[in-house]
Short mmCIF file of C-alpha atoms in Angstrom, two decimals:
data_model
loop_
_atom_site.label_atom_id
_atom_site.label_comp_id
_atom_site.label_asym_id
_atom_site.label_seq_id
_atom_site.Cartn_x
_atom_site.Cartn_y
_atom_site.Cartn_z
CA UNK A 1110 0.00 0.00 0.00
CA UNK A 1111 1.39 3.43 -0.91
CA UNK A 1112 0.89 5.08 2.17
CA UNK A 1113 1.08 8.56 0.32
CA UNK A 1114 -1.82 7.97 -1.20
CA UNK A 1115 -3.95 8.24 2.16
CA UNK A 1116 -2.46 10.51 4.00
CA UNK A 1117 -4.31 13.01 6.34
CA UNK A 1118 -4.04 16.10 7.09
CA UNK A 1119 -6.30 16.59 9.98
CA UNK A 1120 -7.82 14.92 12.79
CA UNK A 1121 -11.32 13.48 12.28
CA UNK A 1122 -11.47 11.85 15.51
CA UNK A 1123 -13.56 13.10 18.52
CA UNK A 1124 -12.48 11.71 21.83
CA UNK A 1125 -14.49 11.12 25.12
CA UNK A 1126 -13.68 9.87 28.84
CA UNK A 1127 -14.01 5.91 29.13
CA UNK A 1128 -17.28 4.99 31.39
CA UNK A 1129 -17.89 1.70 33.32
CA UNK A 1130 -20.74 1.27 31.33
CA UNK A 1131 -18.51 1.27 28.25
CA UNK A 1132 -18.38 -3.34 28.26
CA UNK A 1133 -20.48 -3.54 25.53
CA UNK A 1134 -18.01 -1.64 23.79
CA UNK A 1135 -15.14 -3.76 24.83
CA UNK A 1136 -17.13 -6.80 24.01
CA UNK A 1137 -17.59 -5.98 21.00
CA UNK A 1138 -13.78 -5.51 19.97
CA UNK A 1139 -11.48 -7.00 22.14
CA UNK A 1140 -13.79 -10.35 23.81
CA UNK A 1141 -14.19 -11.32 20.26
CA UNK A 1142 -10.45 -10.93 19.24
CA UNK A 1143 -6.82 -12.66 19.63
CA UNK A 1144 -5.90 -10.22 21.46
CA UNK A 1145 -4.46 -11.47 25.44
CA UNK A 1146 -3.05 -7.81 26.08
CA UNK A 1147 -3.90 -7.20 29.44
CA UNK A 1148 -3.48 -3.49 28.73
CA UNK A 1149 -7.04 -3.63 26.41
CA UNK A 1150 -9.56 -5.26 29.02
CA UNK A 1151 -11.94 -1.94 30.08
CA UNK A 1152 -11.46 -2.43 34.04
CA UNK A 1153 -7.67 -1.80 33.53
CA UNK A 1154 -8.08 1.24 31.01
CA UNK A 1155 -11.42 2.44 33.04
CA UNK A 1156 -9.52 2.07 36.53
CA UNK A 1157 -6.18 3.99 35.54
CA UNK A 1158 -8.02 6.33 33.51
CA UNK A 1159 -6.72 9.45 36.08
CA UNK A 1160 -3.43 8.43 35.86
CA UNK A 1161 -3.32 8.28 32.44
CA UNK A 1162 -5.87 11.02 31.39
CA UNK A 1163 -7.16 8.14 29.02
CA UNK A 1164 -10.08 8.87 26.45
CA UNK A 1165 -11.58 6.52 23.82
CA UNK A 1166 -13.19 6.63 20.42
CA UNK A 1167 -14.32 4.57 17.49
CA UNK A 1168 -13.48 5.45 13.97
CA UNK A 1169 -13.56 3.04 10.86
CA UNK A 1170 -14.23 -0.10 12.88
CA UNK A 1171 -11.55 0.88 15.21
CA UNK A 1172 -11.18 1.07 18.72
CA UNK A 1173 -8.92 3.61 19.60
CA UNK A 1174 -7.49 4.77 23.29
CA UNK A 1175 -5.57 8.07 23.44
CA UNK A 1176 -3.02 8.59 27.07
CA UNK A 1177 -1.15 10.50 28.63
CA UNK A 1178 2.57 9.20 29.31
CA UNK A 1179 4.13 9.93 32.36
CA UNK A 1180 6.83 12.27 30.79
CA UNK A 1181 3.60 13.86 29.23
CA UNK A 1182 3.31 12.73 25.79
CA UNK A 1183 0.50 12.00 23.78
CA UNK A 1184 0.20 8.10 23.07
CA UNK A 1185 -2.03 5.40 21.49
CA UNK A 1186 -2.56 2.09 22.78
CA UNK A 1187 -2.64 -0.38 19.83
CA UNK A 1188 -6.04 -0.05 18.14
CA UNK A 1189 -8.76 -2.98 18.32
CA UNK A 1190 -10.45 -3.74 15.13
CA UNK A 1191 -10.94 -4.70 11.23
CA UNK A 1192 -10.18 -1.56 9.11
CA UNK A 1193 -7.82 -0.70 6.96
CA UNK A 1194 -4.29 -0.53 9.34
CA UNK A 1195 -3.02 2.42 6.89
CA UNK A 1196 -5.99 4.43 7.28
CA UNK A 1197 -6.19 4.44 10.90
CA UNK A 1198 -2.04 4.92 11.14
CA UNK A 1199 -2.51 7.83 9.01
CA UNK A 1200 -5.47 9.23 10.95
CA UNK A 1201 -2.94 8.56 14.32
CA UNK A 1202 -0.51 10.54 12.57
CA UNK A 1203 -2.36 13.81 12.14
CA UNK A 1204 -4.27 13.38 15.36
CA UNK A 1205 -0.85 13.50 17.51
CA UNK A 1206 0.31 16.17 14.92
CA UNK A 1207 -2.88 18.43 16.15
CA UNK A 1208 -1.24 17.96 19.36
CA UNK A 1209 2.39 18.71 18.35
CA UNK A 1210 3.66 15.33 18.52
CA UNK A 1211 5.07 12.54 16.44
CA UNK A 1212 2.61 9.18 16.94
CA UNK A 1213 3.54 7.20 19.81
CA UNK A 1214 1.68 3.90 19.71
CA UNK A 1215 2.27 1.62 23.02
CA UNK A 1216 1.54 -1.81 23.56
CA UNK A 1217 1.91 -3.26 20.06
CA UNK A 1218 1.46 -7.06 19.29
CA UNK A 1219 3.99 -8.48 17.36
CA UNK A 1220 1.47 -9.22 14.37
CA UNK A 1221 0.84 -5.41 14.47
CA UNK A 1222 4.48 -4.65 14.59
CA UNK A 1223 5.02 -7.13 11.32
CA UNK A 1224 2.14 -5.09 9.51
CA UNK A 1225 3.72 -1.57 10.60
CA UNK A 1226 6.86 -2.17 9.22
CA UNK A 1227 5.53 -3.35 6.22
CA UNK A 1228 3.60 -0.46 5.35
CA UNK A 1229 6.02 1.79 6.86
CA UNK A 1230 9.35 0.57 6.49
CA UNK A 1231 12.18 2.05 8.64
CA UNK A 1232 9.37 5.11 9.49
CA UNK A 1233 9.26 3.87 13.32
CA UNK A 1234 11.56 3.33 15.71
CA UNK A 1235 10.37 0.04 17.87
CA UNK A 1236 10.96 -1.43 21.14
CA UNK A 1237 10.00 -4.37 23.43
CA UNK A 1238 10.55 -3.51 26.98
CA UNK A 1239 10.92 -6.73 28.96
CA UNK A 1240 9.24 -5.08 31.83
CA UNK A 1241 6.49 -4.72 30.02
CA UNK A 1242 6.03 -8.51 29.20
CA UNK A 1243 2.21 -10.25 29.75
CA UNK A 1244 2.99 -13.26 31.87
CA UNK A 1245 0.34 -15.72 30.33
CA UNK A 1246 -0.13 -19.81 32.13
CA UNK A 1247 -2.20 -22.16 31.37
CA UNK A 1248 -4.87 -22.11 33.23
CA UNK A 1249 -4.95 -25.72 33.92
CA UNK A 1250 -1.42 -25.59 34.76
CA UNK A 1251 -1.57 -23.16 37.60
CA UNK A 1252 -5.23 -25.15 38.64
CA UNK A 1253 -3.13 -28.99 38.94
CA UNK A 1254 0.68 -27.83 39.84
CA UNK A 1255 1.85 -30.78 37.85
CA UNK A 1256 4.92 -32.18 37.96
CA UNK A 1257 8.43 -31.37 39.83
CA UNK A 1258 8.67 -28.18 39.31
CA UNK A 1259 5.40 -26.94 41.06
CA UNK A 1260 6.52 -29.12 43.90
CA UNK A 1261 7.49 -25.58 45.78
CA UNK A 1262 4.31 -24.50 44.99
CA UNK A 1263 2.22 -27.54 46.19
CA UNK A 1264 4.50 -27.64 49.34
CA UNK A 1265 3.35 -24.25 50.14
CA UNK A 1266 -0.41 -25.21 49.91
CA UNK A 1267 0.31 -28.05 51.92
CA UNK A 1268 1.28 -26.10 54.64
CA UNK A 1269 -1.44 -23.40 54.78
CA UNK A 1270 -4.13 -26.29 54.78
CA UNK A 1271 -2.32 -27.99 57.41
CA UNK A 1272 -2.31 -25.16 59.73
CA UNK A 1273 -5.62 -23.36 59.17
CA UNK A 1274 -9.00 -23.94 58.41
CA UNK A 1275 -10.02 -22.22 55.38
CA UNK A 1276 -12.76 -20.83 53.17
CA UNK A 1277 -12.82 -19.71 50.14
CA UNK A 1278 -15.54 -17.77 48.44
CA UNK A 1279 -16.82 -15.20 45.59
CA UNK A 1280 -16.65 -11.44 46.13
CA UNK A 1281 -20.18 -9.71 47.24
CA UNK A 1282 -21.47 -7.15 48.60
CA UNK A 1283 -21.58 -9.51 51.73
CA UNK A 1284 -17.67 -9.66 52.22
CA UNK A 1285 -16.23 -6.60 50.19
CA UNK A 1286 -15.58 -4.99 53.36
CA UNK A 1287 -13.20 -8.17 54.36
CA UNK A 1288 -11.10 -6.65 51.23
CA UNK A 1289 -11.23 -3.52 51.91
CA UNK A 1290 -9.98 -4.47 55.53
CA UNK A 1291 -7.24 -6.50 53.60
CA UNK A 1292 -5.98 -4.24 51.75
CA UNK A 1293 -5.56 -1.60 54.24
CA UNK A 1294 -3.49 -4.37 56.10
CA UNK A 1295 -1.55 -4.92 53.13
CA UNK A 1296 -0.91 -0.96 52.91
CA UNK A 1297 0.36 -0.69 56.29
CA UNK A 1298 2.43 -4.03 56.02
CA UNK A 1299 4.22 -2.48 52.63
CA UNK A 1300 4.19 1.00 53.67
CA UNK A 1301 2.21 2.10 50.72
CA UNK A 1302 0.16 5.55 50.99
CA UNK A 1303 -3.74 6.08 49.59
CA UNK A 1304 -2.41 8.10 47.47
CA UNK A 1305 -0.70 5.26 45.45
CA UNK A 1306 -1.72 4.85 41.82
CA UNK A 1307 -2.59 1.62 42.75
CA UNK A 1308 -4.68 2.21 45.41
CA UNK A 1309 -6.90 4.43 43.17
CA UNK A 1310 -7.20 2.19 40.43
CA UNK A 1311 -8.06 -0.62 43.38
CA UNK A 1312 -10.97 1.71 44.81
CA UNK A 1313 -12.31 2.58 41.45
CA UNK A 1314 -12.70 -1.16 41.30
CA UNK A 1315 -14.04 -1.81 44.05
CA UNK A 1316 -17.18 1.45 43.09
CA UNK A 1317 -17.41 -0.15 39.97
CA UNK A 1318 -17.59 -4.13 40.24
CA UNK A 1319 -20.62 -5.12 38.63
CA UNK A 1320 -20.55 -2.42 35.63
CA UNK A 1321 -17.05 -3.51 34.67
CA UNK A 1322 -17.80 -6.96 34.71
CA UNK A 1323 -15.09 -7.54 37.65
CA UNK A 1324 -15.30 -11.07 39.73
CA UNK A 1325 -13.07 -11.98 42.59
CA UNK A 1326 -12.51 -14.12 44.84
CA UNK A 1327 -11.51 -13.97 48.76
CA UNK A 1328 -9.56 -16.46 51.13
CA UNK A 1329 -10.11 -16.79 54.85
CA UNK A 1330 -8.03 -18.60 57.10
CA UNK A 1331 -9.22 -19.42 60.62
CA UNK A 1332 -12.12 -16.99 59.97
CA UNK A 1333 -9.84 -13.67 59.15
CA UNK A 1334 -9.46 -12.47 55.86
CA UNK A 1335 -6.04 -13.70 54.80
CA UNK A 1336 -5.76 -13.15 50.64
CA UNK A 1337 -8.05 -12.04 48.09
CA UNK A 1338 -7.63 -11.68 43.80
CA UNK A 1339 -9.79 -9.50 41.37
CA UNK A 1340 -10.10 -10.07 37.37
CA UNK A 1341 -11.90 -9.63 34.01
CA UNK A 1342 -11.77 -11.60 30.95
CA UNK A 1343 -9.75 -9.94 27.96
CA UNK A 1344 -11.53 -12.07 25.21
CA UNK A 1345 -13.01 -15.83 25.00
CA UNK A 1346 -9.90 -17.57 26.03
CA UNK A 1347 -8.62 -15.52 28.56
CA UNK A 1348 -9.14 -14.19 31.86
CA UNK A 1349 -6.41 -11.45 33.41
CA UNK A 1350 -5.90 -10.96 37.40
CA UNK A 1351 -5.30 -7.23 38.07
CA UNK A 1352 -5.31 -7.50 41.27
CA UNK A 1353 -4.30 -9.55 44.09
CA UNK A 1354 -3.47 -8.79 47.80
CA UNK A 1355 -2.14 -11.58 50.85
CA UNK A 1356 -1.79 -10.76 54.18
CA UNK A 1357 2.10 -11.81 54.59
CA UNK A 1358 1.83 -13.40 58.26
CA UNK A 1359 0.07 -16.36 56.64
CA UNK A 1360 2.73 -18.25 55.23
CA UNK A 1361 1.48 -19.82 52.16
CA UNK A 1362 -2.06 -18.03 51.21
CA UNK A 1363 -0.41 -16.30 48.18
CA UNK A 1364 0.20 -19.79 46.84
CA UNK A 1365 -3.11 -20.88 48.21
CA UNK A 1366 -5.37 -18.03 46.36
CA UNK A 1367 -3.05 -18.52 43.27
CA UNK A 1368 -4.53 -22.12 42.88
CA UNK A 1369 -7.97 -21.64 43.92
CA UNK A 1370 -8.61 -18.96 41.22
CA UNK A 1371 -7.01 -21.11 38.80
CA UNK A 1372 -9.54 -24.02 39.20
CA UNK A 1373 -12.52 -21.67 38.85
CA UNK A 1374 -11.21 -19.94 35.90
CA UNK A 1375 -9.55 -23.24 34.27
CA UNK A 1376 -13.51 -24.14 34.52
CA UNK A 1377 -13.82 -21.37 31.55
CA UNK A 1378 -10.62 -19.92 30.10
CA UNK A 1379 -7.75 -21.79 28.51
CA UNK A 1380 -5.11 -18.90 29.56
CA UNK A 1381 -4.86 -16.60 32.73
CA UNK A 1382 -2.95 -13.44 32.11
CA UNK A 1383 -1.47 -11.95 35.61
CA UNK A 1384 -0.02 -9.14 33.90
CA UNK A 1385 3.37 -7.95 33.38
CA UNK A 1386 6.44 -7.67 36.33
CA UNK A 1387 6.86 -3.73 36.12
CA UNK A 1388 10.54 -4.47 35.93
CA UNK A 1389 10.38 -5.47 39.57
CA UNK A 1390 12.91 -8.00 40.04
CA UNK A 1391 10.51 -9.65 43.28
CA UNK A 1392 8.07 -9.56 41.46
CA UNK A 1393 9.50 -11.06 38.16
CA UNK A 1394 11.11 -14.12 40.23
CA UNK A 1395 7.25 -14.60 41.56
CA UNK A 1396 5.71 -14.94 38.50
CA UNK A 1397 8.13 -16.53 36.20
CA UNK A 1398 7.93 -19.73 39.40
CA UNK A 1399 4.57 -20.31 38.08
CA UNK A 1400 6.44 -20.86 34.23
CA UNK A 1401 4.49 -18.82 31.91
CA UNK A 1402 2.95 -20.34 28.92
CA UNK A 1403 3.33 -17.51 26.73
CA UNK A 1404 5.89 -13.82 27.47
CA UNK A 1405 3.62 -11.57 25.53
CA UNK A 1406 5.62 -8.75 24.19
CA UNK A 1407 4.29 -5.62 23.61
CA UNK A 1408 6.04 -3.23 21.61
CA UNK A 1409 6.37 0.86 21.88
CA UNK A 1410 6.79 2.41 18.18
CA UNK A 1411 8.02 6.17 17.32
CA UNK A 1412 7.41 7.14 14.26
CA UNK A 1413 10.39 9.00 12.87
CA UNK A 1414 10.42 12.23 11.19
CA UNK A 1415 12.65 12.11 8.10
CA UNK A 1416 15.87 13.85 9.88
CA UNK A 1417 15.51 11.62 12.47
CA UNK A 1418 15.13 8.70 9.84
CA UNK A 1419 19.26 9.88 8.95
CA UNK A 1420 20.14 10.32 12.77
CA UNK A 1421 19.61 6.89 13.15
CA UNK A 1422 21.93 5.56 9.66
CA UNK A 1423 24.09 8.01 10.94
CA UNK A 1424 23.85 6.27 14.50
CA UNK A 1425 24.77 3.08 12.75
CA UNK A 1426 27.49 4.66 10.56
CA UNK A 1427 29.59 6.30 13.48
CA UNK A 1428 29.21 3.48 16.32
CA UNK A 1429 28.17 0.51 14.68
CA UNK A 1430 24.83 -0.15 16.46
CA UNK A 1431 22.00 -2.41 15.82
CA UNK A 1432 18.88 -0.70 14.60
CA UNK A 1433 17.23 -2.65 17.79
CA UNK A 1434 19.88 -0.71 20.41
CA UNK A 1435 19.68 2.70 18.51
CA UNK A 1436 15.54 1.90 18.33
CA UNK A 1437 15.67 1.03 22.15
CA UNK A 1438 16.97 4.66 22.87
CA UNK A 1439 14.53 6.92 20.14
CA UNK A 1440 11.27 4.74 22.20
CA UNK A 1441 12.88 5.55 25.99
CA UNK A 1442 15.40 8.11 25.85
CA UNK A 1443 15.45 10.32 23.06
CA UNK A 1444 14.02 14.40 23.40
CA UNK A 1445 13.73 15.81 20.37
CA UNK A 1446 13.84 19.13 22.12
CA UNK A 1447 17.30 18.24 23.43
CA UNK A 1448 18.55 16.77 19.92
CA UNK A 1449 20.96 19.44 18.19
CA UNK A 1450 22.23 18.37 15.06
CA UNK A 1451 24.12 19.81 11.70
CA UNK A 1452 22.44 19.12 7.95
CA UNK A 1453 24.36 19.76 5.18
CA UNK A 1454 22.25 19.39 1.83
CA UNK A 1455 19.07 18.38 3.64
CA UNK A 1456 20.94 15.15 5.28
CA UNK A 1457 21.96 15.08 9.02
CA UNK A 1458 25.73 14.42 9.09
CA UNK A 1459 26.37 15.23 13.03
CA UNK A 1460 24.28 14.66 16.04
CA UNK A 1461 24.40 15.75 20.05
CA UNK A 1462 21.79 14.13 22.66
CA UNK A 1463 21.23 15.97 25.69
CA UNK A 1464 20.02 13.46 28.60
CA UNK A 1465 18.28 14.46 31.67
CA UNK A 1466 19.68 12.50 34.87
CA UNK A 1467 19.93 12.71 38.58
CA UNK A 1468 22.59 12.33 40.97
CA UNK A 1469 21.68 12.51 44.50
CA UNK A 1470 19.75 15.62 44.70
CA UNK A 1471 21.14 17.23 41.40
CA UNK A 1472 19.88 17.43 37.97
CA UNK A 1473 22.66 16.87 35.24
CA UNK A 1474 21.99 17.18 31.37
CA UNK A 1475 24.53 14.17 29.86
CA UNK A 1476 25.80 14.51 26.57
CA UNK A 1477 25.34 11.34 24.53
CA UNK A 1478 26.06 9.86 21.35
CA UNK A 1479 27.90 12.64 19.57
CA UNK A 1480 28.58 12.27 15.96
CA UNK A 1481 30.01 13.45 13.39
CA UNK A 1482 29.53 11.62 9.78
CA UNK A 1483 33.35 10.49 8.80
CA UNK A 1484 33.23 12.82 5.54
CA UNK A 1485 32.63 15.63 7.40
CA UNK A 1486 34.78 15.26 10.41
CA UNK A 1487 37.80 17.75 11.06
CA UNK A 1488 35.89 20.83 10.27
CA UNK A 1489 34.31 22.01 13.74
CA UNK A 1490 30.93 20.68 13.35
CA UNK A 1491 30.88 18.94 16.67
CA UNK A 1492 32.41 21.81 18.50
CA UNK A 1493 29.40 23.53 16.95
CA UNK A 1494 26.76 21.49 18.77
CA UNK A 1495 28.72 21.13 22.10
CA UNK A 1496 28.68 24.84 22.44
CA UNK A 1497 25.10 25.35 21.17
CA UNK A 1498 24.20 22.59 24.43
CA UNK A 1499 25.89 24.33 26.65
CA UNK A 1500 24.07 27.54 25.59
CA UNK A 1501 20.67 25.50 26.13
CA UNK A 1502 21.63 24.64 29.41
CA UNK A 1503 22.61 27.49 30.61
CA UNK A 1504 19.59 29.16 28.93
CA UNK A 1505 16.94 26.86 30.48
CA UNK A 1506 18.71 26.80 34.05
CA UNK A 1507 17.47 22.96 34.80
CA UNK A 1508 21.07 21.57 35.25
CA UNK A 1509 23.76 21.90 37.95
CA UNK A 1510 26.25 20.47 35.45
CA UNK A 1511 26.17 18.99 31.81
CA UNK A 1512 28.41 15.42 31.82
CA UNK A 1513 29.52 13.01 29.86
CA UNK A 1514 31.83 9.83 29.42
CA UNK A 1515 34.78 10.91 26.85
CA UNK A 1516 35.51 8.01 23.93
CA UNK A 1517 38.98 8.12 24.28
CA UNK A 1518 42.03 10.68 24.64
CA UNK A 1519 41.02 12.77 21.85
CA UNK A 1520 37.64 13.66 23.33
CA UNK A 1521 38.64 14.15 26.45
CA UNK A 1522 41.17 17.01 24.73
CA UNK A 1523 38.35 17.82 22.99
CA UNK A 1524 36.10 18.74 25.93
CA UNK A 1525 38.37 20.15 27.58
CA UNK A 1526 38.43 22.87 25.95
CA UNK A 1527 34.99 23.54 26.35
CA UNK A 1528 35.61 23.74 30.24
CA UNK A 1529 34.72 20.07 31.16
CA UNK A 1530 37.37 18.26 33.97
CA UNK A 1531 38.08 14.81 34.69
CA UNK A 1532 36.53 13.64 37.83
CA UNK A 1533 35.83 10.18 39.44
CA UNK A 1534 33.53 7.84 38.03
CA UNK A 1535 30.51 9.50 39.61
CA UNK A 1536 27.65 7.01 39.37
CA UNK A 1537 24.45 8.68 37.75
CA UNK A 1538 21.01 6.96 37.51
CA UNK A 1539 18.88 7.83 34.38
CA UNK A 1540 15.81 9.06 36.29
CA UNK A 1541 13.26 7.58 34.12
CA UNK A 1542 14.23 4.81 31.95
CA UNK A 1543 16.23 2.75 34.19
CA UNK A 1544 16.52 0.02 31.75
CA UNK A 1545 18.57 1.65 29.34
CA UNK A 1546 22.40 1.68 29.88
CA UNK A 1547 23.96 4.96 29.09
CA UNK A 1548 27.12 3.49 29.70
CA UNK A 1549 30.47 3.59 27.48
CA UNK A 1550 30.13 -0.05 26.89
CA UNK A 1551 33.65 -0.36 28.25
CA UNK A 1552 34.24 -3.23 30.54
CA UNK A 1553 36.39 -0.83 32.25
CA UNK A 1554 35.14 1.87 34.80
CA UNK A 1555 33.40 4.93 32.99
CA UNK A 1556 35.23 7.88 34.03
CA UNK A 1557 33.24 11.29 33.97
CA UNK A 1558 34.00 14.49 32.77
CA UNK A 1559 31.66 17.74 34.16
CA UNK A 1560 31.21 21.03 33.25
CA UNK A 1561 29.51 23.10 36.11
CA UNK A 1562 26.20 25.42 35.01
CA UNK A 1563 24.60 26.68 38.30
#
């Protein structure tokens, strides 16, 4: 498809806030589909809507969910339906563009990923977080524990049925205030405020049960509320657990509400989706115990304006990178409004990334990935963008310091001149991508060189 051909100019799409009463909708595109993403089922959408400042409309047979990131960019989840894919990425296009943004799409199949780079080849940057995975069991699997390597599992059970007398029963209105109870316990035991994300998401749940479809399950041991799980089901094979709570004196009932849910929903669903591990590494040892049938990977895509299109050859060209690494860094890292580069002809042949990071209780801009096309090195194009990032940061007064990790002897020289100075490796955490290394790639410590601003 010639992607020219259809493409749009402005936005005809007309977006509203998601409502509880909003299953039919859901039913109607996602129960009936392939898709297992927990990300699409309405209580998850409908229950972080405030965090997210999420909104929804339909367009061509679409389903289509605009966000909010948390660094404040506008975003699409992948859309639900049975259009025509270049129609609705086109209509994406110059809906973000209304908003002064490239198209951000999050969440992304890998079928959709296959189609988008077919219509669009090397037009979007894409990345797979593995924090971001769908950890997806057989349902029947986590209902029987079979074989040796559930034996921890079973030998947990074993011991909460030994020591307490349990019962186990549906969420009502009868017992929703044993949850409630519960999860305050849980709070206090994990030091987590009201205020939490979570715990808003949790009490829009809780207001809006029977609209969104919710059902849940609580465990009692020795009469007192000891563990409890809510979920929805995605489509007609699978059922996802958003949430699940265990008070942590009773040795075992996480185990024990793990496998009771399973043999209801095994009763229905083929798959049970818990949801992905938020990079947690607890959490990720937790669920990947229970061996996941399927790691669903969802992808984030960028699409790429045609200069940034050349940043990332030239990416390639001057450190040797695969398109997946330099991809990786355009979907978590990269600021457009801290990009400086140098065209010559229309074509990018240098490049400068400015990188917000902290440091204790200090703000640094790092200077990353500096390039300079080989043809065109030797005549003072670099020195041209360091100096027009220093100007930024000392015109937008956000940074203590601008940093960076010198290549080798000759940058170093070449920064110094500039005013940075050698100092110890200072350790610097990338405040909010913490899974991408901004290292040297040296096996050897990276030493730091600073330039104070403020």
């Amino acid at each position: 498809m010639n992607t020219q051909s259809v493409r749009v100019t402005s936005s005809p799409l007309t977006f509203r806030q998601i409502s509880s009463s909003d299953s039919a909708l859901f039913d109607r595109y996602v129960k009936g589909s392939d898709c297992r993403n927990c990300d699409m089922s309405l209580a998850n959408i409908f229950c972080w809507q405030d965090s997210y400042h999420s909104t929804i409309t339909e367009w061509h047979n679409w389903l289509i969910i605009r966000f909010t990131t948390s660094d404040n960019h506008t975003a699409y989840m992948q859309p639900i339906g049975c259009g025509d894919m270049g129609e609705v990425i086109e209509v994406l296009i110059a809906d973000a563009a209304t908003e002064g943004e490239p198209l951000r799409l999050y969440r992304l199949d890998s079928v959709w990923v296959d189609r988008l780079q077919n219509l669009y080849p090397n037009q979007f940057a894409l990345h797979a977080s593995e924090s971001n995975a769908d950890y997806i069991y057989l349902a029947q699997d986590l209902a029987t524990l079979p074989g040796r390597k559930y034996q921890p599992k079973r030998n947990f059970i074993n011991r909460f049925t030994s020591r307490y007398n349990y019962d186990f029963e549906s969420i009502t209105e009868d017992n929703l205030e044993d949850c409630l109870y519960l999860n305050r316990l849980w709070c206090d035991q994990k030091g987590v405020k009201k205020s939490d994300p979570e715990q808003k998401a949790l009490s829009r749940a809780f207001d809006n049960f029977l609209s969104l479809n919710l059902r849940g399950w609580i465990l009692y041991a020795d009469n007192t509320p000891t563990a409890f799980a809510i979920g929805s089901e995605i489509n007609h094979d699978t059922f996802c657990i958003h949430i699940e709570k265990s008070d942590i004196n009773f040795e075992g009932a996480s185990a024990m509400i793990n496998n009771l849910v399973a043999v209801e929903i095994a009763k229905e669903y083929k798959y049970i989706n818990r949801e992905d591990d938020l990079g947690l590494e607890g959490l990720r040892r937790a669920k990947q115990s229970y061996y996941p049938a399927i790691m669903l990977a969802k992808y984030s895509a960028l699409h790429l304006s045609a200069a940034e299109v050349q940043m990332r050859q030239l990416w390639v060209e001057c450190f040797g990178d695969d398109i997946a690494t330099i991809d990786h860094f355009f979907t978590t890292v990269y600021n457009p409004k801290q990009c400086f580069t140098h065209s010559i002809n229309g074509t990018v042949v240098a490049m400068l990334h400015l990188v917000t990071m902290r440091y204790g209780n200090s703000q640094h801009g790092y200077i990353y990935a500096v390039a300079t096309a080989p043809a065109f090195r030797g005549q003072g194009i670099a020195s041209q963008l360091i100096q027009r990032a220093i100007a930024y940061a000392k015109e937008c007064r956000e940074y203590d310091s601008l940093i960076l990790i010198p290549a080798d002897k000759t940058a170093q020289r070449l920064y110094s001149r500039f005013g940075f100075e050698m100092k110890d490796s200072i350790f610097v955490q990338l405040e909010n991508y913490p899974d991408y290394d901004l290292g040297s790639g040296n096996s050897t410590p990276d030493f730091v060189m600073q330039l104070k601003i403020l």
